[in-house]
Amino acid sequence: MADDQNPELPLGGNGSSGAGDPTGAASIVPINIEEEMRKSYLDYSMSVIIGRALPDVRDGLKPVHRRIMVAMDREGMQYNKRYSKCAGVVGECLKKYHPHGDSAVYDALVRMAQPWALRYTLVDGQGNFGSVDGDPPAAYRYTECRMMKIGSEMMADIDMETVDMVANFDESTTEPVVLPTRIPNLIVNGSNGIAVGMATNIPPHNLTEIVNATIELVNNPQAGLLEVLRHVQGPDFPTGGFIYGRSGIANAYKTGRGRFLMRAKCAIENMNQGRQAIIVSEIPYQVNKSKLIERIADLVNEKVIDDISDVRDESDRDGMRIMIELKRGAEAQIVLNQLYKHTQMQDSFSMIFLAVVNGQPKELPLDQAIHHFIDHRIDVVRRRTAFLLRKAREREHILLGYQIALDHLDNVIKIIRGSSSRADARENLFQFFSGRTITVRDQALTGVTLDPAKYNIDPATIITATLTLSYRQIDAILELQLYRLTQLSIDELLKELAQVRENIAEYESILASEKKLRAVIVKELEAVRKEYGDDRRTQILDEAAELQLEDLIADEQVAVTVSHSSYLKRTPISTYRQQRRGGTGRIGMKTREEDFVSQLIIDSTHAYLLCFTNTGRVYWLKVYEIPDVGAAGKGKSMASLLNLQPGETVRNILPVRNLEEEGKFIFFATRNGTVKKTPLKDFCNVMARGIIAIGIDDEDELIGARLTDGNQVVFLATHEGMAIRFDENDVRSMGRPARGVRGIDLGKKDYVVGIAVTPKERKVDGEGASCACLILSVTEQGFGKRTDVDEYRLQTRGGKGVINLKTTSRNGKVSSIQLVDETSELMVISQYGKIIRIDTKTIRAAGRSTQGVKLLNLEEEDKVAAAMVIPPEEAKTEPENGTLLQ
């Protein structure tokens, strides 16, 4: 009965389980699954680490790259030979050395031929090998390659037993464990790879600098990183660009880990009609050019960067050129800073100097990596010298045999002619010369017979010696060609013998002297530097040399106008020319009919604008980040300048020049009557996504924020016509996340509509009169009144307050309050878009418990939406000093 038909056959058994056990239990070995998983995973991970992902510290190559080089070398694809199909290289590599996927081998081959991927390419490719735009290479049946000349330096002396050879995967041939490279390839070309639980990312370097540092360490083995850094400035990327920060580079070389900031090389060119363009000629390492251009286009389409009109790729065979055209009036340095911030025109390179050292992965400082390369070169040169010494001695042995045969030529010819076969002649010659006594010139030429008269030798130097020829020498004599019997050839043999003995002495001295061996290494490194050394492509700048955007912007006073619909713009003060009293002024901002200027800020281009939102978050802008679009321009939407969250609206914008100024506070008021005071310095580090300025409850929102000196008087007004006025010192200073304390005790369904801060003491004008400080209250039905703040008695915070305005069905609830003086103008807009502009002097001053006067006639269901004080820049008549800006 067949095994597959026996239902009693145990799983995995063959019917005869040994020891007469019919169940086959004796063949089952119990193991601990945890130990087996640990062992198996460790074996797998070490296989990936050593055999695939990490480079060897000696030649800087991973196994696949090394096998490609070996395949090309053995196929005779040298730099001075013709190109050969890449398909042949891939096939040879798969057949003999690397039994993996063909795409893995071809991808590695392609990268070795890409000048934007390797600082010094090892493969000379012909055909389509991809591009810096990320275009894929052509299939390997279409492309051709051969070894670069510098690639041949990786294979130099490999046939001189300089490295160990191991059997390939099927033991049909051998392959080197490591290449006997003459260049420190790991450092000059770098490497990157992801293994199991670790990764390597080594940047490329300049060959001249690395060779100089290597020579320094060869001559002075005790030298360390300090001596290396005298020669090595830092990474040198094939794509050029800039690196910022020398101290970070030194620290990375010391620890084996670090991070470098890379930037594209850009220039600003002037175009026609006053326009400018940013020209990018070099990009950071490993950045895809086409994706970079696509990212810039996306930023323009998404309105993140508004000042770019066109992006073109004008690269050609002469080099890279990306043209970024700017709109008229755009500040090129600001746009460039935005590009650095939002694109890979500024990128970082995280260095992990990890390589395989003695079969184990190890993070290395730069000087140790060079020392490992030097140790490899010492081993290679010593093994090569020993190989050459052995070959020289073998050649000397043959030349001595020739010399003996030529000195006894007649006997040699007679013996050969008298022999019946080659084997017979071989044996007869051996018997003839065995134990034969001859005369020699000196002990150094033992085995050579010379005529004293013929060679003018002092007979006193002639000695006798017993001659014995080896079979190897006899075989060489039998193969001696007839032309070698001429006198010229005899002289050449003697000359060659002298040269060989000179070489033997040189090889022996190198092996006997560490100093001479290192001198050989230095000489070869100098030859490599002379042949392949070049100038740096990447420029390294100090941290202090890195320009901040503020350094590029003139520190000047500008006017920032904010519209009711949240559009911002800035304009130089020089735009607003002086006029005589009673002038008509000029347009400061072009707005739509339903929009108007709600705030005017005059400050430096280096000042901050703190933007507080209804949710209690704060964002900040630099004034120079607001576009300068001319006096009649509408400006830019606040939503495109700030990274607002869904549902957020800006409630207050406060200009601040110094965020760390002591004694300054931000005072907050919320809809539910909560107030809080926070030091201004707590807002120094505002992030792009904003930070919490005040803790807000779910049913609450921020109404206003004011900048104070800590000793002012706070005024809060409510929807139901109440108001409270209290000393700012009643509110203690709190941190940003704090929710604050009660500012006013609100009635049912009541809420705060506005906040104002006033000084404790009134300012005095030039005539000695106290300046007016009035609270203008506007109701939903279009009524309003002005009341002097002194009519509101000071109270303790948290009280119910006093009546601010008597609300009835005729005038409606309080919509907003504004702090005004005798020169203020008011803009009132209704929900239906009806707008009126009023000189606040025409609104009569009234007591607290009054209903106010009609400001705007409204339809039956219409209500006041907002009321804003018009900034002085928008006034039709200029102030007393004769200028439109104060």
mmCIF file with all atom_site columns, N, CA and C in Angstrom, residues 187 205 209-210 212-214 216-217 223-235 245-255 260 351 365-368 370 536 540:
data_model
loop_
_atom_site.group_PDB
_atom_site.id
_atom_site.type_symbol
_atom_site.label_atom_id
_atom_site.label_alt_id
_atom_site.label_comp_id
_atom_site.label_asym_id
_atom_site.label_entity_id
_atom_site.label_seq_id
_atom_site.pdbx_PDB_ins_code
_atom_site.Cartn_x
_atom_site.Cartn_y
_atom_site.Cartn_z
_atom_site.occupancy
_atom_site.B_iso_or_equiv
_atom_site.pdbx_formal_charge
_atom_site.auth_seq_id
_atom_site.auth_comp_id
_atom_site.auth_asym_id
_atom_site.auth_atom_id
_atom_site.pdbx_PDB_model_num
ATOM 1   N N  . ILE A 1 187 ? 33.583 57.475 1.868  1.00 0.00 ? 187 ILE A N  1
ATOM 2   C CA . ILE A 1 187 ? 33.461 58.872 2.291  1.00 0.00 ? 187 ILE A CA 1
ATOM 3   C C  . ILE A 1 187 ? 33.230 59.791 1.099  1.00 0.00 ? 187 ILE A C  1
ATOM 4   N N  . HIS A 1 205 ? 31.639 63.514 -0.187 1.00 0.00 ? 205 HIS A N  1
ATOM 5   C CA . HIS A 1 205 ? 32.635 64.524 0.153  1.00 0.00 ? 205 HIS A CA 1
ATOM 6   C C  . HIS A 1 205 ? 33.537 64.781 -1.047 1.00 0.00 ? 205 HIS A C  1
ATOM 7   N N  . GLU A 1 209 ? 39.864 66.872 -0.573 1.00 0.00 ? 209 GLU A N  1
ATOM 8   C CA . GLU A 1 209 ? 39.896 67.103 0.864  1.00 0.00 ? 209 GLU A CA 1
ATOM 9   C C  . GLU A 1 209 ? 40.072 65.796 1.639  1.00 0.00 ? 209 GLU A C  1
ATOM 10  N N  . ILE A 1 210 ? 39.355 64.758 1.232  1.00 0.00 ? 210 ILE A N  1
ATOM 11  C CA . ILE A 1 210 ? 39.439 63.483 1.947  1.00 0.00 ? 210 ILE A CA 1
ATOM 12  C C  . ILE A 1 210 ? 40.816 62.857 1.762  1.00 0.00 ? 210 ILE A C  1
ATOM 13  N N  . ASN A 1 212 ? 43.630 64.450 1.201  1.00 0.00 ? 212 ASN A N  1
ATOM 14  C CA . ASN A 1 212 ? 44.561 65.231 2.023  1.00 0.00 ? 212 ASN A CA 1
ATOM 15  C C  . ASN A 1 212 ? 44.490 64.808 3.489  1.00 0.00 ? 212 ASN A C  1
ATOM 16  N N  . ALA A 1 213 ? 43.256 64.612 3.981  1.00 0.00 ? 213 ALA A N  1
ATOM 17  C CA . ALA A 1 213 ? 43.102 64.172 5.367  1.00 0.00 ? 213 ALA A CA 1
ATOM 18  C C  . ALA A 1 213 ? 43.649 62.764 5.557  1.00 0.00 ? 213 ALA A C  1
ATOM 19  N N  . THR A 1 214 ? 43.464 61.900 4.565  1.00 0.00 ? 214 THR A N  1
ATOM 20  C CA . THR A 1 214 ? 43.977 60.536 4.646  1.00 0.00 ? 214 THR A CA 1
ATOM 21  C C  . THR A 1 214 ? 45.500 60.526 4.682  1.00 0.00 ? 214 THR A C  1
ATOM 22  N N  . GLU A 1 216 ? 47.342 62.869 5.780  1.00 0.00 ? 216 GLU A N  1
ATOM 23  C CA . GLU A 1 216 ? 47.704 63.372 7.109  1.00 0.00 ? 216 GLU A CA 1
ATOM 24  C C  . GLU A 1 216 ? 47.692 62.246 8.139  1.00 0.00 ? 216 GLU A C  1
ATOM 25  N N  . LEU A 1 217 ? 46.672 61.403 8.091  1.00 0.00 ? 217 LEU A N  1
ATOM 26  C CA . LEU A 1 217 ? 46.572 60.315 9.060  1.00 0.00 ? 217 LEU A CA 1
ATOM 27  C C  . LEU A 1 217 ? 47.541 59.175 8.747  1.00 0.00 ? 217 LEU A C  1
ATOM 28  N N  . ALA A 1 223 ? 47.158 61.195 14.810 1.00 0.00 ? 223 ALA A N  1
ATOM 29  C CA . ALA A 1 223 ? 46.299 62.355 14.559 1.00 0.00 ? 223 ALA A CA 1
ATOM 30  C C  . ALA A 1 223 ? 44.841 61.950 14.706 1.00 0.00 ? 223 ALA A C  1
ATOM 31  N N  . GLY A 1 224 ? 44.001 62.928 15.020 1.00 0.00 ? 224 GLY A N  1
ATOM 32  C CA . GLY A 1 224 ? 42.589 62.671 15.239 1.00 0.00 ? 224 GLY A CA 1
ATOM 33  C C  . GLY A 1 224 ? 41.703 63.566 14.405 1.00 0.00 ? 224 GLY A C  1
ATOM 34  N N  . LEU A 1 225 ? 40.490 63.789 14.903 1.00 0.00 ? 225 LEU A N  1
ATOM 35  C CA . LEU A 1 225 ? 39.488 64.542 14.157 1.00 0.00 ? 225 LEU A CA 1
ATOM 36  C C  . LEU A 1 225 ? 39.917 65.982 13.923 1.00 0.00 ? 225 LEU A C  1
ATOM 37  N N  . LEU A 1 226 ? 40.615 66.566 14.884 1.00 0.00 ? 226 LEU A N  1
ATOM 38  C CA . LEU A 1 226 ? 41.025 67.970 14.734 1.00 0.00 ? 226 LEU A CA 1
ATOM 39  C C  . LEU A 1 226 ? 41.905 68.147 13.503 1.00 0.00 ? 226 LEU A C  1
ATOM 40  N N  . GLU A 1 227 ? 42.844 67.225 13.300 1.00 0.00 ? 227 GLU A N  1
ATOM 41  C CA . GLU A 1 227 ? 43.714 67.307 12.130 1.00 0.00 ? 227 GLU A CA 1
ATOM 42  C C  . GLU A 1 227 ? 42.931 67.042 10.846 1.00 0.00 ? 227 GLU A C  1
ATOM 43  N N  . VAL A 1 228 ? 41.940 66.152 10.920 1.00 0.00 ? 228 VAL A N  1
ATOM 44  C CA . VAL A 1 228 ? 41.113 65.865 9.744  1.00 0.00 ? 228 VAL A CA 1
ATOM 45  C C  . VAL A 1 228 ? 40.332 67.099 9.326  1.00 0.00 ? 228 VAL A C  1
ATOM 46  N N  . LEU A 1 229 ? 39.769 67.815 10.293 1.00 0.00 ? 229 LEU A N  1
ATOM 47  C CA . LEU A 1 229 ? 38.935 68.978 9.981  1.00 0.00 ? 229 LEU A CA 1
ATOM 48  C C  . LEU A 1 229 ? 39.748 70.144 9.430  1.00 0.00 ? 229 LEU A C  1
ATOM 49  N N  . ARG A 1 230 ? 41.047 70.076 9.542  1.00 0.00 ? 230 ARG A N  1
ATOM 50  C CA . ARG A 1 230 ? 41.875 71.112 8.900  1.00 0.00 ? 230 ARG A CA 1
ATOM 51  C C  . ARG A 1 230 ? 41.855 70.960 7.385  1.00 0.00 ? 230 ARG A C  1
ATOM 52  N N  . HIS A 1 231 ? 41.515 69.779 6.914  1.00 0.00 ? 231 HIS A N  1
ATOM 53  C CA . HIS A 1 231 ? 41.468 69.513 5.478  1.00 0.00 ? 231 HIS A CA 1
ATOM 54  C C  . HIS A 1 231 ? 40.043 69.399 4.957  1.00 0.00 ? 231 HIS A C  1
ATOM 55  N N  . VAL A 1 232 ? 39.135 68.832 5.764  1.00 0.00 ? 232 VAL A N  1
ATOM 56  C CA . VAL A 1 232 ? 37.771 68.552 5.310  1.00 0.00 ? 232 VAL A CA 1
ATOM 57  C C  . VAL A 1 232 ? 36.836 69.654 5.796  1.00 0.00 ? 232 VAL A C  1
ATOM 58  N N  . GLN A 1 233 ? 36.257 70.382 4.855  1.00 0.00 ? 233 GLN A N  1
ATOM 59  C CA . GLN A 1 233 ? 35.325 71.451 5.223  1.00 0.00 ? 233 GLN A CA 1
ATOM 60  C C  . GLN A 1 233 ? 33.961 70.887 5.614  1.00 0.00 ? 233 GLN A C  1
ATOM 61  N N  . GLY A 1 234 ? 33.546 69.849 4.912  1.00 0.00 ? 234 GLY A N  1
ATOM 62  C CA . GLY A 1 234 ? 32.219 69.280 5.148  1.00 0.00 ? 234 GLY A CA 1
ATOM 63  C C  . GLY A 1 234 ? 31.787 68.497 3.925  1.00 0.00 ? 234 GLY A C  1
ATOM 64  N N  . PRO A 1 235 ? 30.539 68.061 3.903  1.00 0.00 ? 235 PRO A N  1
ATOM 65  C CA . PRO A 1 235 ? 30.038 67.327 2.730  1.00 0.00 ? 235 PRO A CA 1
ATOM 66  C C  . PRO A 1 235 ? 30.137 68.156 1.457  1.00 0.00 ? 235 PRO A C  1
ATOM 67  N N  . GLY A 1 245 ? 26.189 76.111 8.618  1.00 0.00 ? 245 GLY A N  1
ATOM 68  C CA . GLY A 1 245 ? 26.543 75.678 9.959  1.00 0.00 ? 245 GLY A CA 1
ATOM 69  C C  . GLY A 1 245 ? 27.764 74.792 10.034 1.00 0.00 ? 245 GLY A C  1
ATOM 70  N N  . ARG A 1 246 ? 28.932 75.386 10.344 1.00 0.00 ? 246 ARG A N  1
ATOM 71  C CA . ARG A 1 246 ? 30.155 74.603 10.470 1.00 0.00 ? 246 ARG A CA 1
ATOM 72  C C  . ARG A 1 246 ? 30.211 73.838 11.789 1.00 0.00 ? 246 ARG A C  1
ATOM 73  N N  . SER A 1 247 ? 29.699 74.419 12.857 1.00 0.00 ? 247 SER A N  1
ATOM 74  C CA . SER A 1 247 ? 29.764 73.745 14.156 1.00 0.00 ? 247 SER A CA 1
ATOM 75  C C  . SER A 1 247 ? 28.955 72.459 14.140 1.00 0.00 ? 247 SER A C  1
ATOM 76  N N  . GLY A 1 248 ? 27.823 72.472 13.462 1.00 0.00 ? 248 GLY A N  1
ATOM 77  C CA . GLY A 1 248 ? 27.020 71.249 13.371 1.00 0.00 ? 248 GLY A CA 1
ATOM 78  C C  . GLY A 1 248 ? 27.742 70.168 12.609 1.00 0.00 ? 248 GLY A C  1
ATOM 79  N N  . ILE A 1 249 ? 28.517 70.552 11.596 1.00 0.00 ? 249 ILE A N  1
ATOM 80  C CA . ILE A 1 249 ? 29.287 69.584 10.818 1.00 0.00 ? 249 ILE A CA 1
ATOM 81  C C  . ILE A 1 249 ? 30.361 68.950 11.688 1.00 0.00 ? 249 ILE A C  1
ATOM 82  N N  . ALA A 1 250 ? 31.074 69.765 12.443 1.00 0.00 ? 250 ALA A N  1
ATOM 83  C CA . ALA A 1 250 ? 32.134 69.237 13.304 1.00 0.00 ? 250 ALA A CA 1
ATOM 84  C C  . ALA A 1 250 ? 31.567 68.276 14.343 1.00 0.00 ? 250 ALA A C  1
ATOM 85  N N  . ASN A 1 251 ? 30.433 68.617 14.917 1.00 0.00 ? 251 ASN A N  1
ATOM 86  C CA . ASN A 1 251 ? 29.824 67.737 15.914 1.00 0.00 ? 251 ASN A CA 1
ATOM 87  C C  . ASN A 1 251 ? 29.359 66.423 15.288 1.00 0.00 ? 251 ASN A C  1
ATOM 88  N N  . ALA A 1 252 ? 28.835 66.501 14.059 1.00 0.00 ? 252 ALA A N  1
ATOM 89  C CA . ALA A 1 252 ? 28.393 65.279 13.378 1.00 0.00 ? 252 ALA A CA 1
ATOM 90  C C  . ALA A 1 252 ? 29.576 64.370 13.083 1.00 0.00 ? 252 ALA A C  1
ATOM 91  N N  . TYR A 1 253 ? 30.689 64.937 12.662 1.00 0.00 ? 253 TYR A N  1
ATOM 92  C CA . TYR A 1 253 ? 31.877 64.130 12.383 1.00 0.00 ? 253 TYR A CA 1
ATOM 93  C C  . TYR A 1 253 ? 32.450 63.518 13.660 1.00 0.00 ? 253 TYR A C  1
ATOM 94  N N  . LYS A 1 254 ? 32.202 64.164 14.775 1.00 0.00 ? 254 LYS A N  1
ATOM 95  C CA . LYS A 1 254 ? 32.722 63.655 16.049 1.00 0.00 ? 254 LYS A CA 1
ATOM 96  C C  . LYS A 1 254 ? 31.900 62.472 16.554 1.00 0.00 ? 254 LYS A C  1
ATOM 97  N N  . THR A 1 255 ? 30.594 62.522 16.374 1.00 0.00 ? 255 THR A N  1
ATOM 98  C CA . THR A 1 255 ? 29.711 61.497 16.929 1.00 0.00 ? 255 THR A CA 1
ATOM 99  C C  . THR A 1 255 ? 29.248 60.469 15.904 1.00 0.00 ? 255 THR A C  1
ATOM 100 N N  . PHE A 1 260 ? 22.523 68.497 8.629  1.00 0.00 ? 260 PHE A N  1
ATOM 101 C CA . PHE A 1 260 ? 23.003 69.672 7.893  1.00 0.00 ? 260 PHE A CA 1
ATOM 102 C C  . PHE A 1 260 ? 21.826 70.330 7.188  1.00 0.00 ? 260 PHE A C  1
ATOM 103 N N  . MET A 1 351 ? 22.748 62.918 8.796  1.00 0.00 ? 351 MET A N  1
ATOM 104 C CA . MET A 1 351 ? 23.864 61.997 8.608  1.00 0.00 ? 351 MET A CA 1
ATOM 105 C C  . MET A 1 351 ? 23.865 60.916 9.672  1.00 0.00 ? 351 MET A C  1
ATOM 106 N N  . PRO A 1 365 ? 32.952 57.956 13.821 1.00 0.00 ? 365 PRO A N  1
ATOM 107 C CA . PRO A 1 365 ? 33.390 59.327 13.550 1.00 0.00 ? 365 PRO A CA 1
ATOM 108 C C  . PRO A 1 365 ? 34.198 59.344 12.259 1.00 0.00 ? 365 PRO A C  1
ATOM 109 N N  . LEU A 1 366 ? 34.356 60.515 11.694 1.00 0.00 ? 366 LEU A N  1
ATOM 110 C CA . LEU A 1 366 ? 35.021 60.620 10.399 1.00 0.00 ? 366 LEU A CA 1
ATOM 111 C C  . LEU A 1 366 ? 36.461 60.137 10.462 1.00 0.00 ? 366 LEU A C  1
ATOM 112 N N  . ASP A 1 367 ? 37.196 60.496 11.509 1.00 0.00 ? 367 ASP A N  1
ATOM 113 C CA . ASP A 1 367 ? 38.603 60.095 11.571 1.00 0.00 ? 367 ASP A CA 1
ATOM 114 C C  . ASP A 1 367 ? 38.748 58.584 11.696 1.00 0.00 ? 367 ASP A C  1
ATOM 115 N N  . GLN A 1 368 ? 37.838 57.929 12.418 1.00 0.00 ? 368 GLN A N  1
ATOM 116 C CA . GLN A 1 368 ? 37.914 56.472 12.523 1.00 0.00 ? 368 GLN A CA 1
ATOM 117 C C  . GLN A 1 368 ? 37.622 55.803 11.179 1.00 0.00 ? 368 GLN A C  1
ATOM 118 N N  . ILE A 1 370 ? 38.347 56.996 8.274  1.00 0.00 ? 370 ILE A N  1
ATOM 119 C CA . ILE A 1 370 ? 39.568 57.127 7.473  1.00 0.00 ? 370 ILE A CA 1
ATOM 120 C C  . ILE A 1 370 ? 40.629 56.153 7.958  1.00 0.00 ? 370 ILE A C  1
ATOM 121 N N  . ARG A 1 536 ? 35.533 72.040 -4.913 1.00 0.00 ? 536 ARG A N  1
ATOM 122 C CA . ARG A 1 536 ? 34.263 71.818 -4.211 1.00 0.00 ? 536 ARG A CA 1
ATOM 123 C C  . ARG A 1 536 ? 33.094 72.345 -5.054 1.00 0.00 ? 536 ARG A C  1
ATOM 124 N N  . ILE A 1 540 ? 30.041 76.010 1.931  1.00 0.00 ? 540 ILE A N  1
ATOM 125 C CA . ILE A 1 540 ? 29.656 75.910 3.341  1.00 0.00 ? 540 ILE A CA 1
ATOM 126 C C  . ILE A 1 540 ? 29.763 77.288 3.970  1.00 0.00 ? 540 ILE A C  1
#
